[in-house]
């Protein structure tokens, strides 16, 4: 079923941050990411809609309610979630830089690296890799169509029923990695960064499994 949540955040943004500048360049490649999706054309966004949402890199300094409870606190959000509102009003992505850094350097994170990764791979799990992996995941939510191709007023996630949001997150994971490889193929990121994204994605996935999410 559907879950309602309430929470508030106070965030500080540096509009001149290096990450935002880099993500702005990657956003310009969104039409290429959509074009390279390994699906039929009918399941891709029309060319005029291939515009990536704005991305903001911020530090969270205060959280309340659902934002500060539970084992797994999100490091980014892509809102609004409702497909109709997204279509009519647009989307924005916010990545919380300090929460990503905190997750990497926790004692649990260090133990996870030691248990799940060989010594020559641990150095690939970086704050940069986690940040870019998060960016590609969040941006991939915007890839492909949001509504059924043959029923343009029916959101795809609702058509999938109670597992719709889960499928959407899986899609964002896989498509995000595909887009990272496309960015490398297009010369937008280095091979080193691509490997950091892959390793950091696995680190984050195992971290979530450990928490049962």
CSV table of C-alpha atoms in Angstrom, one decimal:
chain,number,residue,atom,x,y,z
A,1,UNK,CA,0.0,0.0,0.0
A,2,UNK,CA,0.9,3.7,0.2
A,3,UNK,CA,2.7,5.3,3.2
A,4,UNK,CA,2.3,8.9,4.2
A,5,UNK,CA,5.3,10.6,5.8
A,6,UNK,CA,5.9,14.0,7.3
A,7,UNK,CA,9.3,15.6,7.9
A,8,UNK,CA,11.1,18.9,7.8
A,9,UNK,CA,14.7,19.8,6.8
A,10,UNK,CA,16.8,22.9,7.2
A,11,UNK,CA,19.5,22.9,4.6
A,12,UNK,CA,22.4,25.1,3.5
A,13,UNK,CA,23.3,25.4,-0.1
A,14,UNK,CA,26.5,26.6,-1.8
A,15,UNK,CA,25.4,27.6,-5.3
A,16,UNK,CA,29.1,27.7,-6.4
A,17,UNK,CA,29.9,24.2,-5.2
A,18,UNK,CA,32.1,22.0,-7.5
A,19,UNK,CA,29.6,19.2,-7.4
A,20,UNK,CA,26.7,21.4,-8.7
A,21,UNK,CA,28.8,22.7,-11.5
A,22,UNK,CA,29.7,19.2,-12.5
A,23,UNK,CA,26.2,17.9,-12.3
A,24,UNK,CA,25.0,20.8,-14.4
A,25,UNK,CA,27.3,19.6,-17.2
A,26,UNK,CA,25.9,16.0,-16.8
A,27,UNK,CA,22.3,17.3,-16.9
A,28,UNK,CA,23.0,18.7,-20.3
A,29,UNK,CA,23.7,15.2,-21.5
A,30,UNK,CA,20.3,13.9,-20.3
A,31,UNK,CA,18.9,13.7,-23.9
A,32,UNK,CA,21.8,11.4,-24.7
A,33,UNK,CA,21.1,9.2,-21.7
A,34,UNK,CA,17.5,8.9,-22.8
A,35,UNK,CA,18.5,8.1,-26.3
A,36,UNK,CA,20.8,5.4,-25.2
A,37,UNK,CA,18.3,3.5,-23.1
A,38,UNK,CA,18.1,-0.1,-24.2
A,39,UNK,CA,14.3,0.0,-24.7
A,40,UNK,CA,12.0,0.5,-27.6
A,41,UNK,CA,11.4,4.2,-28.7
A,42,UNK,CA,7.8,4.1,-27.5
A,43,UNK,CA,9.0,3.7,-23.9
A,44,UNK,CA,11.3,6.7,-24.1
A,45,UNK,CA,10.4,10.3,-23.3
A,46,UNK,CA,9.5,12.3,-26.4
A,47,UNK,CA,12.5,14.5,-27.5
A,48,UNK,CA,10.8,17.7,-26.3
A,49,UNK,CA,10.5,16.3,-22.8
A,50,UNK,CA,14.1,15.2,-22.5
A,51,UNK,CA,15.1,17.9,-20.0
A,52,UNK,CA,16.8,16.9,-16.8
A,53,UNK,CA,15.5,18.4,-13.5
A,54,UNK,CA,17.6,20.9,-11.6
A,55,UNK,CA,20.1,19.4,-9.1
A,56,UNK,CA,21.0,21.1,-5.8
A,57,UNK,CA,23.8,20.0,-3.5
A,58,UNK,CA,23.2,21.0,0.1
A,59,UNK,CA,24.2,20.3,3.7
A,60,UNK,CA,21.4,19.2,6.0
A,61,UNK,CA,21.8,21.0,9.4
A,62,UNK,CA,18.5,20.2,11.0
A,63,UNK,CA,15.9,17.5,10.5
A,64,UNK,CA,12.6,16.7,12.2
A,65,UNK,CA,9.9,14.0,12.2
A,66,UNK,CA,10.4,11.2,9.7
A,67,UNK,CA,13.6,12.7,8.4
A,68,UNK,CA,15.5,11.9,11.6
A,69,UNK,CA,14.0,8.6,12.5
A,70,UNK,CA,14.7,5.0,11.7
A,71,UNK,CA,17.8,3.1,10.6
A,72,UNK,CA,18.0,4.3,7.0
A,73,UNK,CA,17.9,8.0,6.5
A,74,UNK,CA,17.9,9.2,2.8
A,75,UNK,CA,20.8,11.1,1.5
A,76,UNK,CA,18.8,12.7,-1.3
A,77,UNK,CA,15.3,13.2,-2.5
A,78,UNK,CA,13.6,13.7,-5.8
A,79,UNK,CA,10.3,15.5,-5.4
A,80,UNK,CA,7.4,15.7,-5.9
A,81,UNK,CA,6.6,12.0,-6.1
A,82,UNK,CA,3.2,12.2,-7.7
A,83,UNK,CA,3.5,11.7,-11.5
A,84,UNK,CA,0.7,14.2,-12.3
A,85,UNK,CA,2.3,17.0,-10.2
A,86,UNK,CA,5.7,16.1,-11.7
A,87,UNK,CA,4.2,16.5,-15.2
A,88,UNK,CA,2.5,19.8,-14.5
A,89,UNK,CA,5.0,21.5,-12.1
A,90,UNK,CA,8.3,19.8,-12.7
A,91,UNK,CA,10.8,18.1,-10.4
A,92,UNK,CA,13.9,19.0,-8.4
A,93,UNK,CA,16.7,16.8,-7.0
A,94,UNK,CA,18.4,17.6,-3.7
A,95,UNK,CA,21.6,15.7,-2.7
A,96,UNK,CA,22.7,16.1,0.9
A,97,UNK,CA,26.4,16.1,0.8
A,98,UNK,CA,27.2,15.9,4.5
A,99,UNK,CA,24.9,12.9,5.0
A,100,UNK,CA,26.7,11.0,2.3
A,101,UNK,CA,30.1,11.8,3.9
A,102,UNK,CA,28.8,10.8,7.4
A,103,UNK,CA,27.6,7.5,6.0
A,104,UNK,CA,30.9,6.7,4.4
A,105,UNK,CA,33.0,7.4,7.5
A,106,UNK,CA,30.9,5.6,10.2
A,107,UNK,CA,32.3,2.7,12.1
A,108,UNK,CA,29.7,0.5,10.5
A,109,UNK,CA,30.7,1.7,7.1
A,110,UNK,CA,34.4,0.9,7.7
A,111,UNK,CA,33.4,-2.6,9.0
A,112,UNK,CA,31.3,-3.2,5.9
A,113,UNK,CA,34.2,-2.3,3.6
A,114,UNK,CA,36.4,-4.7,5.5
A,115,UNK,CA,33.9,-7.6,5.3
A,116,UNK,CA,32.5,-7.1,1.8
A,117,UNK,CA,35.3,-5.8,-0.3
A,118,UNK,CA,38.8,-7.0,-1.2
A,119,UNK,CA,41.7,-4.8,0.0
A,120,UNK,CA,42.4,-3.6,-3.6
A,121,UNK,CA,38.8,-2.4,-4.0
A,122,UNK,CA,38.2,-0.6,-0.8
A,123,UNK,CA,39.9,2.6,-2.0
A,124,UNK,CA,37.2,2.8,-4.8
A,125,UNK,CA,34.5,3.5,-2.2
A,126,UNK,CA,34.7,7.3,-2.0
A,127,UNK,CA,32.6,10.3,-1.1
A,128,UNK,CA,32.9,11.3,-4.7
A,129,UNK,CA,31.7,7.9,-5.9
A,130,UNK,CA,28.8,7.9,-3.5
A,131,UNK,CA,27.8,11.4,-4.5
A,132,UNK,CA,27.8,10.7,-8.2
A,133,UNK,CA,26.1,7.3,-7.7
A,134,UNK,CA,23.4,9.2,-5.8
A,135,UNK,CA,23.1,11.7,-8.6
A,136,UNK,CA,22.8,9.1,-11.4
A,137,UNK,CA,20.2,7.2,-9.3
A,138,UNK,CA,18.0,10.3,-8.7
A,139,UNK,CA,18.3,11.5,-12.2
A,140,UNK,CA,17.3,8.1,-13.6
A,141,UNK,CA,13.9,8.5,-11.9
A,142,UNK,CA,13.2,11.0,-14.7
A,143,UNK,CA,14.2,8.6,-17.5
A,144,UNK,CA,11.5,6.9,-19.6
A,145,UNK,CA,7.8,7.4,-19.5
A,146,UNK,CA,5.9,8.1,-16.2
A,147,UNK,CA,2.5,7.1,-17.7
A,148,UNK,CA,1.4,3.9,-19.5
A,149,UNK,CA,2.1,4.2,-23.2
A,150,UNK,CA,-1.4,2.9,-24.1
A,151,UNK,CA,-3.2,4.7,-21.2
A,152,UNK,CA,-1.5,8.2,-21.0
A,153,UNK,CA,-3.5,9.3,-17.9
A,154,UNK,CA,-2.5,6.3,-15.8
A,155,UNK,CA,0.7,6.5,-13.8
A,156,UNK,CA,3.0,3.5,-14.3
A,157,UNK,CA,3.8,3.1,-10.6
A,158,UNK,CA,0.1,3.0,-9.7
A,159,UNK,CA,-0.6,0.4,-12.5
A,160,UNK,CA,2.0,-1.8,-10.9
A,161,UNK,CA,0.1,-1.8,-7.6
A,162,UNK,CA,1.6,-1.9,-4.2
A,163,UNK,CA,5.0,-2.8,-5.6
A,164,UNK,CA,5.1,0.2,-7.9
A,165,UNK,CA,7.4,2.3,-5.9
A,166,UNK,CA,9.8,-0.6,-5.3
A,167,UNK,CA,10.0,-1.2,-9.0
A,168,UNK,CA,10.7,2.5,-9.5
A,169,UNK,CA,13.6,2.4,-7.1
A,170,UNK,CA,15.1,-0.7,-8.8
A,171,UNK,CA,14.7,1.0,-12.2
A,172,UNK,CA,16.5,4.1,-10.9
A,173,UNK,CA,19.4,1.9,-9.6
A,174,UNK,CA,19.9,0.0,-12.9
A,175,UNK,CA,19.3,2.9,-15.3
A,176,UNK,CA,21.5,5.1,-13.2
A,177,UNK,CA,24.4,2.7,-13.6
A,178,UNK,CA,23.6,2.5,-17.3
A,179,UNK,CA,23.7,6.3,-17.5
A,180,UNK,CA,27.0,6.4,-15.7
A,181,UNK,CA,28.5,4.1,-18.4
A,182,UNK,CA,27.0,6.3,-21.1
A,183,UNK,CA,28.6,9.4,-19.4
A,184,UNK,CA,32.0,7.6,-19.5
A,185,UNK,CA,31.4,6.6,-23.2
A,186,UNK,CA,30.7,10.2,-24.0
A,187,UNK,CA,33.8,11.4,-22.3
A,188,UNK,CA,31.9,13.2,-19.5
A,189,UNK,CA,33.5,11.3,-16.6
A,190,UNK,CA,36.8,9.4,-16.2
A,191,UNK,CA,37.3,5.6,-16.0
A,192,UNK,CA,38.4,6.1,-12.4
A,193,UNK,CA,35.2,7.9,-11.5
A,194,UNK,CA,33.1,5.2,-13.2
A,195,UNK,CA,34.8,2.5,-11.1
A,196,UNK,CA,34.2,4.6,-8.0
A,197,UNK,CA,30.5,4.9,-8.9
A,198,UNK,CA,30.3,1.1,-9.4
A,199,UNK,CA,32.0,0.3,-6.1
A,200,UNK,CA,30.2,2.9,-4.2
A,201,UNK,CA,26.9,1.7,-5.5
A,202,UNK,CA,27.6,-1.9,-4.3
A,203,UNK,CA,28.7,-0.5,-0.9
A,204,UNK,CA,25.4,1.5,-0.6
A,205,UNK,CA,23.4,-1.5,-1.7
A,206,UNK,CA,25.0,-3.8,0.8
A,207,UNK,CA,24.5,-1.1,3.5
A,208,UNK,CA,20.8,-1.0,2.7
A,209,UNK,CA,20.5,-4.8,2.8
A,210,UNK,CA,22.2,-4.8,6.2
A,211,UNK,CA,19.5,-2.4,7.4
A,212,UNK,CA,16.7,-4.5,5.8
A,213,UNK,CA,15.7,-2.0,3.2
